[in-house]
PDB file of C-alpha atoms in Angstrom:
ATOM      1  CA  ALA A  50     -11.669 -83.605-146.246  1.00  0.00           C
ATOM      2  CA  ASP A  51      -9.040 -80.864-146.194  1.00  0.00           C
ATOM      3  CA  ALA A  52     -11.667 -78.251-145.363  1.00  0.00           C
ATOM      4  CA  THR A  53     -13.052 -80.384-142.550  1.00  0.00           C
ATOM      5  CA  ASN A  54      -9.564 -80.767-141.074  1.00  0.00           C
ATOM      6  CA  VAL A  55      -8.866 -77.033-141.282  1.00  0.00           C
ATOM      7  CA  ILE A  56     -12.232 -76.172-139.714  1.00  0.00           C
ATOM      8  CA  ALA A  57     -11.567 -78.613-136.861  1.00  0.00           C
ATOM      9  CA  GLU A  58      -8.106 -77.107-136.363  1.00  0.00           C
ATOM     10  CA  GLY A  59      -9.680 -73.641-136.328  1.00  0.00           C
ATOM     11  CA  GLU A  60     -12.130 -74.723-133.657  1.00  0.00           C
ATOM     12  CA  VAL A  61      -9.255 -76.043-131.538  1.00  0.00           C
ATOM     13  CA  MET A  62      -7.336 -72.757-132.059  1.00  0.00           C
ATOM     14  CA  GLN A  63     -10.398 -70.805-130.967  1.00  0.00           C
ATOM     15  CA  LEU A  64     -10.850 -72.951-127.868  1.00  0.00           C
ATOM     16  CA  MET A  65      -7.168 -72.574-127.002  1.00  0.00           C
ATOM     17  CA  ASN A  66      -7.517 -68.788-127.268  1.00  0.00           C
ATOM     18  CA  MET A  67     -10.660 -68.431-125.155  1.00  0.00           C
ATOM     19  CA  HIS A  68     -10.150 -65.754-122.510  1.00  0.00           C
ATOM     20  CA  ASN A  69      -6.823 -64.794-124.130  1.00  0.00           C
ATOM     21  CA  ALA A  70      -6.713 -60.994-124.152  1.00  0.00           C
ATOM     22  CA  ALA A  71      -3.241 -61.114-125.741  1.00  0.00           C
ATOM     23  CA  LEU A  72      -4.575 -62.508-129.042  1.00  0.00           C
ATOM     24  CA  ASP A  73      -3.378 -60.293-131.899  1.00  0.00           C
ATOM     25  CA  GLU A  74      -5.070 -59.450-135.185  1.00  0.00           C
ATOM     26  CA  ALA A  75      -3.050 -61.975-137.211  1.00  0.00           C
ATOM     27  CA  SER A  76      -3.998 -64.806-134.846  1.00  0.00           C
ATOM     28  CA  TYR A  77      -7.634 -63.672-134.818  1.00  0.00           C
ATOM     29  CA  LEU A  78      -7.687 -63.721-138.629  1.00  0.00           C
ATOM     30  CA  GLN A  79      -6.067 -67.160-138.662  1.00  0.00           C
ATOM     31  CA  VAL A  80      -8.875 -68.479-136.440  1.00  0.00           C
ATOM     32  CA  ILE A  81     -11.725 -66.998-138.490  1.00  0.00           C
ATOM     33  CA  ARG A  82     -10.110 -67.997-141.779  1.00  0.00           C
ATOM     34  CA  SER A  83      -9.793 -71.534-140.448  1.00  0.00           C
ATOM     35  CA  LYS A  84     -13.417 -71.664-139.366  1.00  0.00           C
ATOM     36  CA  THR A  85     -16.064 -69.451-140.962  1.00  0.00           C
ATOM     37  CA  ALA A  86     -14.049 -68.442-144.024  1.00  0.00           C
ATOM     38  CA  LYS A  87     -12.923 -72.011-144.720  1.00  0.00           C
ATOM     39  CA  LEU A  88     -16.537 -73.189-144.649  1.00  0.00           C
ATOM     40  CA  PHE A  89     -17.538 -70.462-147.132  1.00  0.00           C
ATOM     41  CA  GLU A  90     -14.467 -71.234-149.262  1.00  0.00           C
ATOM     42  CA  ALA A  91     -15.202 -74.967-149.357  1.00  0.00           C
ATOM     43  CA  SER A  92     -18.842 -74.335-150.266  1.00  0.00           C
ATOM     44  CA  ALA A  93     -17.896 -72.041-153.136  1.00  0.00           C
ATOM     45  CA  ARG A  94     -15.180 -74.421-154.343  1.00  0.00           C
ATOM     46  CA  VAL A  95     -17.513 -77.440-154.275  1.00  0.00           C
ATOM     47  CA  GLY A  96     -20.020 -75.552-156.412  1.00  0.00           C
ATOM     48  CA  ALA A  97     -17.325 -74.964-159.024  1.00  0.00           C
ATOM     49  CA  ILE A  98     -16.169 -78.594-158.861  1.00  0.00           C
ATOM     50  CA  LEU A  99     -19.698 -79.954-159.243  1.00  0.00           C
ATOM     51  CA  ALA A 100     -20.242 -77.662-162.226  1.00  0.00           C
ATOM     52  CA  GLY A 101     -17.106 -79.072-163.869  1.00  0.00           C
ATOM     53  CA  ALA A 102     -15.375 -75.685-163.868  1.00  0.00           C
ATOM     54  CA  ASP A 103     -11.745 -75.247-164.871  1.00  0.00           C
ATOM     55  CA  ALA A 104      -9.005 -74.680-162.288  1.00  0.00           C
ATOM     56  CA  THR A 105      -9.038 -70.890-162.722  1.00  0.00           C
ATOM     57  CA  THR A 106     -12.777 -70.678-162.082  1.00  0.00           C
ATOM     58  CA  GLU A 107     -12.483 -73.033-159.126  1.00  0.00           C
ATOM     59  CA  ALA A 108      -9.728 -70.876-157.617  1.00  0.00           C
ATOM     60  CA  ALA A 109     -11.781 -67.687-158.125  1.00  0.00           C
ATOM     61  CA  CYS A 110     -14.792 -69.299-156.450  1.00  0.00           C
ATOM     62  CA  ALA A 111     -12.644 -70.448-153.523  1.00  0.00           C
ATOM     63  CA  GLU A 112     -11.119 -66.957-153.177  1.00  0.00           C
ATOM     64  CA  TYR A 113     -14.600 -65.441-153.258  1.00  0.00           C
ATOM     65  CA  GLY A 114     -15.831 -67.768-150.526  1.00  0.00           C
ATOM     66  CA  GLN A 115     -12.791 -67.220-148.316  1.00  0.00           C
ATOM     67  CA  ALA A 116     -13.024 -63.425-148.587  1.00  0.00           C
ATOM     68  CA  LEU A 117     -16.807 -63.380-148.140  1.00  0.00           C
ATOM     69  CA  GLY A 118     -16.565 -65.659-145.089  1.00  0.00           C
ATOM     70  CA  THR A 119     -13.904 -63.455-143.518  1.00  0.00           C
ATOM     71  CA  ALA A 120     -15.962 -60.292-144.133  1.00  0.00           C
ATOM     72  CA  PHE A 121     -19.081 -61.984-142.784  1.00  0.00           C
ATOM     73  CA  GLN A 122     -17.336 -63.046-139.564  1.00  0.00           C
ATOM     74  CA  VAL A 123     -15.807 -59.620-138.944  1.00  0.00           C
ATOM     75  CA  ILE A 124     -19.232 -57.977-139.402  1.00  0.00           C
ATOM     76  CA  ASP A 125     -20.747 -60.582-137.059  1.00  0.00           C
ATOM     77  CA  ASP A 126     -18.122 -59.602-134.488  1.00  0.00           C
ATOM     78  CA  VAL A 127     -18.985 -55.907-134.941  1.00  0.00           C
ATOM     79  CA  LEU A 128     -22.659 -56.695-134.402  1.00  0.00           C
ATOM     80  CA  ASP A 129     -21.759 -58.245-131.038  1.00  0.00           C
ATOM     81  CA  TYR A 130     -21.151 -54.659-129.878  1.00  0.00           C
ATOM     82  CA  THR A 131     -23.650 -52.702-132.002  1.00  0.00           C
ATOM     83  CA  GLY A 132     -26.506 -54.985-132.967  1.00  0.00           C
ATOM     84  CA  ASP A 133     -30.078 -55.219-131.818  1.00  0.00           C
ATOM     85  CA  ALA A 134     -30.574 -58.459-129.885  1.00  0.00           C
ATOM     86  CA  ALA A 135     -34.211 -58.751-131.036  1.00  0.00           C
ATOM     87  CA  VAL A 136     -33.177 -58.539-134.697  1.00  0.00           C
ATOM     88  CA  MET A 137     -30.003 -60.632-134.475  1.00  0.00           C
ATOM     89  CA  GLY A 138     -31.279 -63.416-132.260  1.00  0.00           C
ATOM     90  CA  LYS A 139     -28.259 -63.139-129.983  1.00  0.00           C
ATOM     91  CA  ASN A 140     -27.449 -60.859-127.094  1.00  0.00           C
ATOM     92  CA  LEU A 141     -24.896 -58.081-127.134  1.00  0.00           C
ATOM     93  CA  GLY A 142     -21.684 -59.328-125.604  1.00  0.00           C
ATOM     94  CA  ASP A 143     -22.182 -63.029-126.319  1.00  0.00           C
ATOM     95  CA  ASP A 144     -18.653 -63.261-127.729  1.00  0.00           C
ATOM     96  CA  LEU A 145     -17.273 -61.456-124.682  1.00  0.00           C
ATOM     97  CA  ARG A 146     -19.192 -63.799-122.368  1.00  0.00           C
ATOM     98  CA  GLU A 147     -17.504 -66.724-124.127  1.00  0.00           C
ATOM     99  CA  GLY A 148     -14.101 -65.060-123.766  1.00  0.00           C
ATOM    100  CA  LYS A 149     -13.614 -64.515-127.506  1.00  0.00           C
ATOM    101  CA  THR A 150     -11.106 -61.837-128.431  1.00  0.00           C
ATOM    102  CA  THR A 151     -12.494 -60.366-131.646  1.00  0.00           C
ATOM    103  CA  LEU A 152     -11.253 -57.611-133.945  1.00  0.00           C
ATOM    104  CA  PRO A 153     -13.316 -54.840-132.297  1.00  0.00           C
ATOM    105  CA  LEU A 154     -11.722 -55.693-128.940  1.00  0.00           C
ATOM    106  CA  ILE A 155      -8.237 -56.037-130.406  1.00  0.00           C
ATOM    107  CA  ALA A 156      -8.541 -52.623-132.086  1.00  0.00           C
ATOM    108  CA  ALA A 157      -9.954 -51.040-128.926  1.00  0.00           C
ATOM    109  CA  MET A 158      -7.054 -52.360-126.862  1.00  0.00           C
ATOM    110  CA  GLN A 159      -4.567 -51.038-129.441  1.00  0.00           C
ATOM    111  CA  ARG A 160      -6.167 -47.594-129.451  1.00  0.00           C
ATOM    112  CA  GLY A 161      -7.401 -47.218-125.874  1.00  0.00           C
ATOM    113  CA  THR A 162      -5.814 -45.847-122.755  1.00  0.00           C
ATOM    114  CA  ALA A 163      -4.076 -48.079-120.232  1.00  0.00           C
ATOM    115  CA  SER A 164      -7.179 -48.172-118.026  1.00  0.00           C
ATOM    116  CA  GLN A 165      -9.414 -48.977-121.019  1.00  0.00           C
ATOM    117  CA  ARG A 166      -7.085 -51.795-122.095  1.00  0.00           C
ATOM    118  CA  GLU A 167      -7.104 -53.157-118.552  1.00  0.00           C
ATOM    119  CA  LEU A 168     -10.910 -53.130-118.379  1.00  0.00           C
ATOM    120  CA  ILE A 169     -11.225 -54.940-121.730  1.00  0.00           C
ATOM    121  CA  GLN A 170      -8.537 -57.422-120.718  1.00  0.00           C
ATOM    122  CA  THR A 171     -10.386 -58.171-117.482  1.00  0.00           C
ATOM    123  CA  ALA A 172     -13.685 -58.587-119.346  1.00  0.00           C
ATOM    124  CA  ILE A 173     -12.127 -61.016-121.840  1.00  0.00           C
ATOM    125  CA  GLU A 174     -10.239 -63.033-119.243  1.00  0.00           C
ATOM    126  CA  THR A 175     -13.245 -63.376-116.946  1.00  0.00           C
ATOM    127  CA  GLY A 176     -16.071 -63.360-119.519  1.00  0.00           C
ATOM    128  CA  ASN A 177     -17.677 -60.729-117.309  1.00  0.00           C
ATOM    129  CA  VAL A 178     -20.607 -59.258-119.224  1.00  0.00           C
ATOM    130  CA  ASP A 179     -21.379 -56.962-116.303  1.00  0.00           C
ATOM    131  CA  LEU A 180     -18.719 -54.791-117.937  1.00  0.00           C
ATOM    132  CA  ILE A 181     -20.414 -54.901-121.365  1.00  0.00           C
ATOM    133  CA  GLU A 182     -21.713 -51.318-121.276  1.00  0.00           C
ATOM    134  CA  GLN A 183     -18.241 -50.023-120.478  1.00  0.00           C
ATOM    135  CA  VAL A 184     -16.639 -52.255-123.106  1.00  0.00           C
ATOM    136  CA  VAL A 185     -19.165 -51.127-125.751  1.00  0.00           C
ATOM    137  CA  ALA A 186     -18.435 -47.490-124.888  1.00  0.00           C
ATOM    138  CA  ILE A 187     -14.676 -48.067-125.201  1.00  0.00           C
ATOM    139  CA  VAL A 188     -15.037 -49.960-128.474  1.00  0.00           C
ATOM    140  CA  ALA A 189     -17.153 -47.108-129.867  1.00  0.00           C
ATOM    141  CA  SER A 190     -15.027 -44.228-128.545  1.00  0.00           C
ATOM    142  CA  THR A 191     -11.695 -45.614-129.749  1.00  0.00           C
ATOM    143  CA  GLY A 192     -12.796 -46.046-133.349  1.00  0.00           C
ATOM    144  CA  ALA A 193     -12.414 -49.818-133.063  1.00  0.00           C
ATOM    145  CA  LEU A 194     -15.706 -50.439-134.850  1.00  0.00           C
ATOM    146  CA  ASP A 195     -14.474 -48.394-137.801  1.00  0.00           C
ATOM    147  CA  VAL A 196     -11.255 -50.431-137.873  1.00  0.00           C
ATOM    148  CA  ALA A 197     -13.256 -53.658-137.974  1.00  0.00           C
ATOM    149  CA  ARG A 198     -15.698 -52.326-140.566  1.00  0.00           C
ATOM    150  CA  ARG A 199     -12.806 -51.258-142.810  1.00  0.00           C
ATOM    151  CA  ALA A 200     -11.304 -54.742-142.490  1.00  0.00           C
ATOM    152  CA  ALA A 201     -14.653 -56.285-143.463  1.00  0.00           C
ATOM    153  CA  THR A 202     -14.966 -53.856-146.377  1.00  0.00           C
ATOM    154  CA  ALA A 203     -11.508 -54.828-147.652  1.00  0.00           C
ATOM    155  CA  GLU A 204     -12.485 -58.497-147.543  1.00  0.00           C
ATOM    156  CA  ALA A 205     -15.826 -57.810-149.259  1.00  0.00           C
ATOM    157  CA  ARG A 206     -13.960 -55.933-152.013  1.00  0.00           C
ATOM    158  CA  ARG A 207     -11.596 -58.904-152.345  1.00  0.00           C
ATOM    159  CA  ALA A 208     -14.657 -61.163-152.760  1.00  0.00           C
ATOM    160  CA  ILE A 209     -16.055 -58.852-155.442  1.00  0.00           C
ATOM    161  CA  THR A 210     -12.722 -58.861-157.280  1.00  0.00           C
ATOM    162  CA  ALA A 211     -12.677 -62.664-157.200  1.00  0.00           C
ATOM    163  CA  ALA A 212     -16.256 -62.847-158.485  1.00  0.00           C
ATOM    164  CA  GLU A 213     -15.428 -60.436-161.292  1.00  0.00           C
ATOM    165  CA  GLN A 214     -13.037 -63.104-162.624  1.00  0.00           C
ATOM    166  CA  LEU A 215     -16.019 -65.391-163.219  1.00  0.00           C
ATOM    167  CA  PRO A 216     -18.162 -65.376-166.371  1.00  0.00           C
ATOM    168  CA  ASP A 217     -20.584 -62.459-166.462  1.00  0.00           C
ATOM    169  CA  ASN A 218     -24.014 -63.917-165.817  1.00  0.00           C
ATOM    170  CA  GLU A 219     -26.895 -63.615-163.368  1.00  0.00           C
ATOM    171  CA  HIS A 220     -25.201 -65.951-160.872  1.00  0.00           C
ATOM    172  CA  THR A 221     -21.999 -63.949-160.808  1.00  0.00           C
ATOM    173  CA  ARG A 222     -23.987 -60.742-160.426  1.00  0.00           C
ATOM    174  CA  CYS A 223     -25.776 -62.301-157.428  1.00  0.00           C
ATOM    175  CA  LEU A 224     -22.418 -63.190-155.854  1.00  0.00           C
ATOM    176  CA  ILE A 225     -21.249 -59.617-156.344  1.00  0.00           C
ATOM    177  CA  GLN A 226     -24.506 -58.252-154.937  1.00  0.00           C
ATOM    178  CA  LEU A 227     -24.145 -60.482-151.871  1.00  0.00           C
ATOM    179  CA  ALA A 228     -20.602 -59.256-151.203  1.00  0.00           C
ATOM    180  CA  THR A 229     -21.719 -55.663-151.769  1.00  0.00           C
ATOM    181  CA  GLN A 230     -24.068 -56.033-148.791  1.00  0.00           C
ATOM    182  CA  LEU A 231     -20.983 -56.293-146.562  1.00  0.00           C
ATOM    183  CA  LEU A 232     -19.393 -53.054-147.767  1.00  0.00           C
ATOM    184  CA  GLU A 233     -19.106 -50.232-145.252  1.00  0.00           C
TER     185      GLU A 233
END
C-alpha cells in the first residue's frame, strides 16, 4: 500500500512538472525514485517477504530494486536522445514531446551556452519536437549524455553492492548480471 501511494504521488509530481524547464536534478530524481524506482523496489521487497527473508535481506533487496529502477529510468531517458526508434519501440524525443525534463536535458542546460539553454527551455515548455535535432545535438555536444550515463552507472553499482549483501547463489548472480547490463 505504501508503494502504491508513493507511486501515485510520483505520478502527480511528474504531471505537476510537465513543461517545467526549471526542474533540477534533485527534483528529477525524486520523481523517478517515486515512480519507476519505487515499483522496482516494491517488487524486490515483496520477493524477499514472500520468501520469508530476514529484515537485512529484505532491506538489501529493496535497496537493489530502488537502485536498479533509478539506473533503468536514467538509461531510458538517455535513449530518448540516442536510441533507435525501430529497436526501442518509441520515437526519439517522446519525453520532450510530453514536456518531461529529464537528466540529459538538465545536464545540457547546466553545461550549455545561454542560447542552447534557451532553445532547450523553449522545447520543454512547448513540447516542440520540431526542435529535436537541435536539442539532440546540444545534449550530445555538452557532454550531458555522459553525465546521465555516469549517474546510471553509479546507481547500477549501488544495485550490485546491495545484491552482494545477499547469499551467494545463482539468483543473486542473476541480479548482479542484470545490474551489470546498465553499467557504462
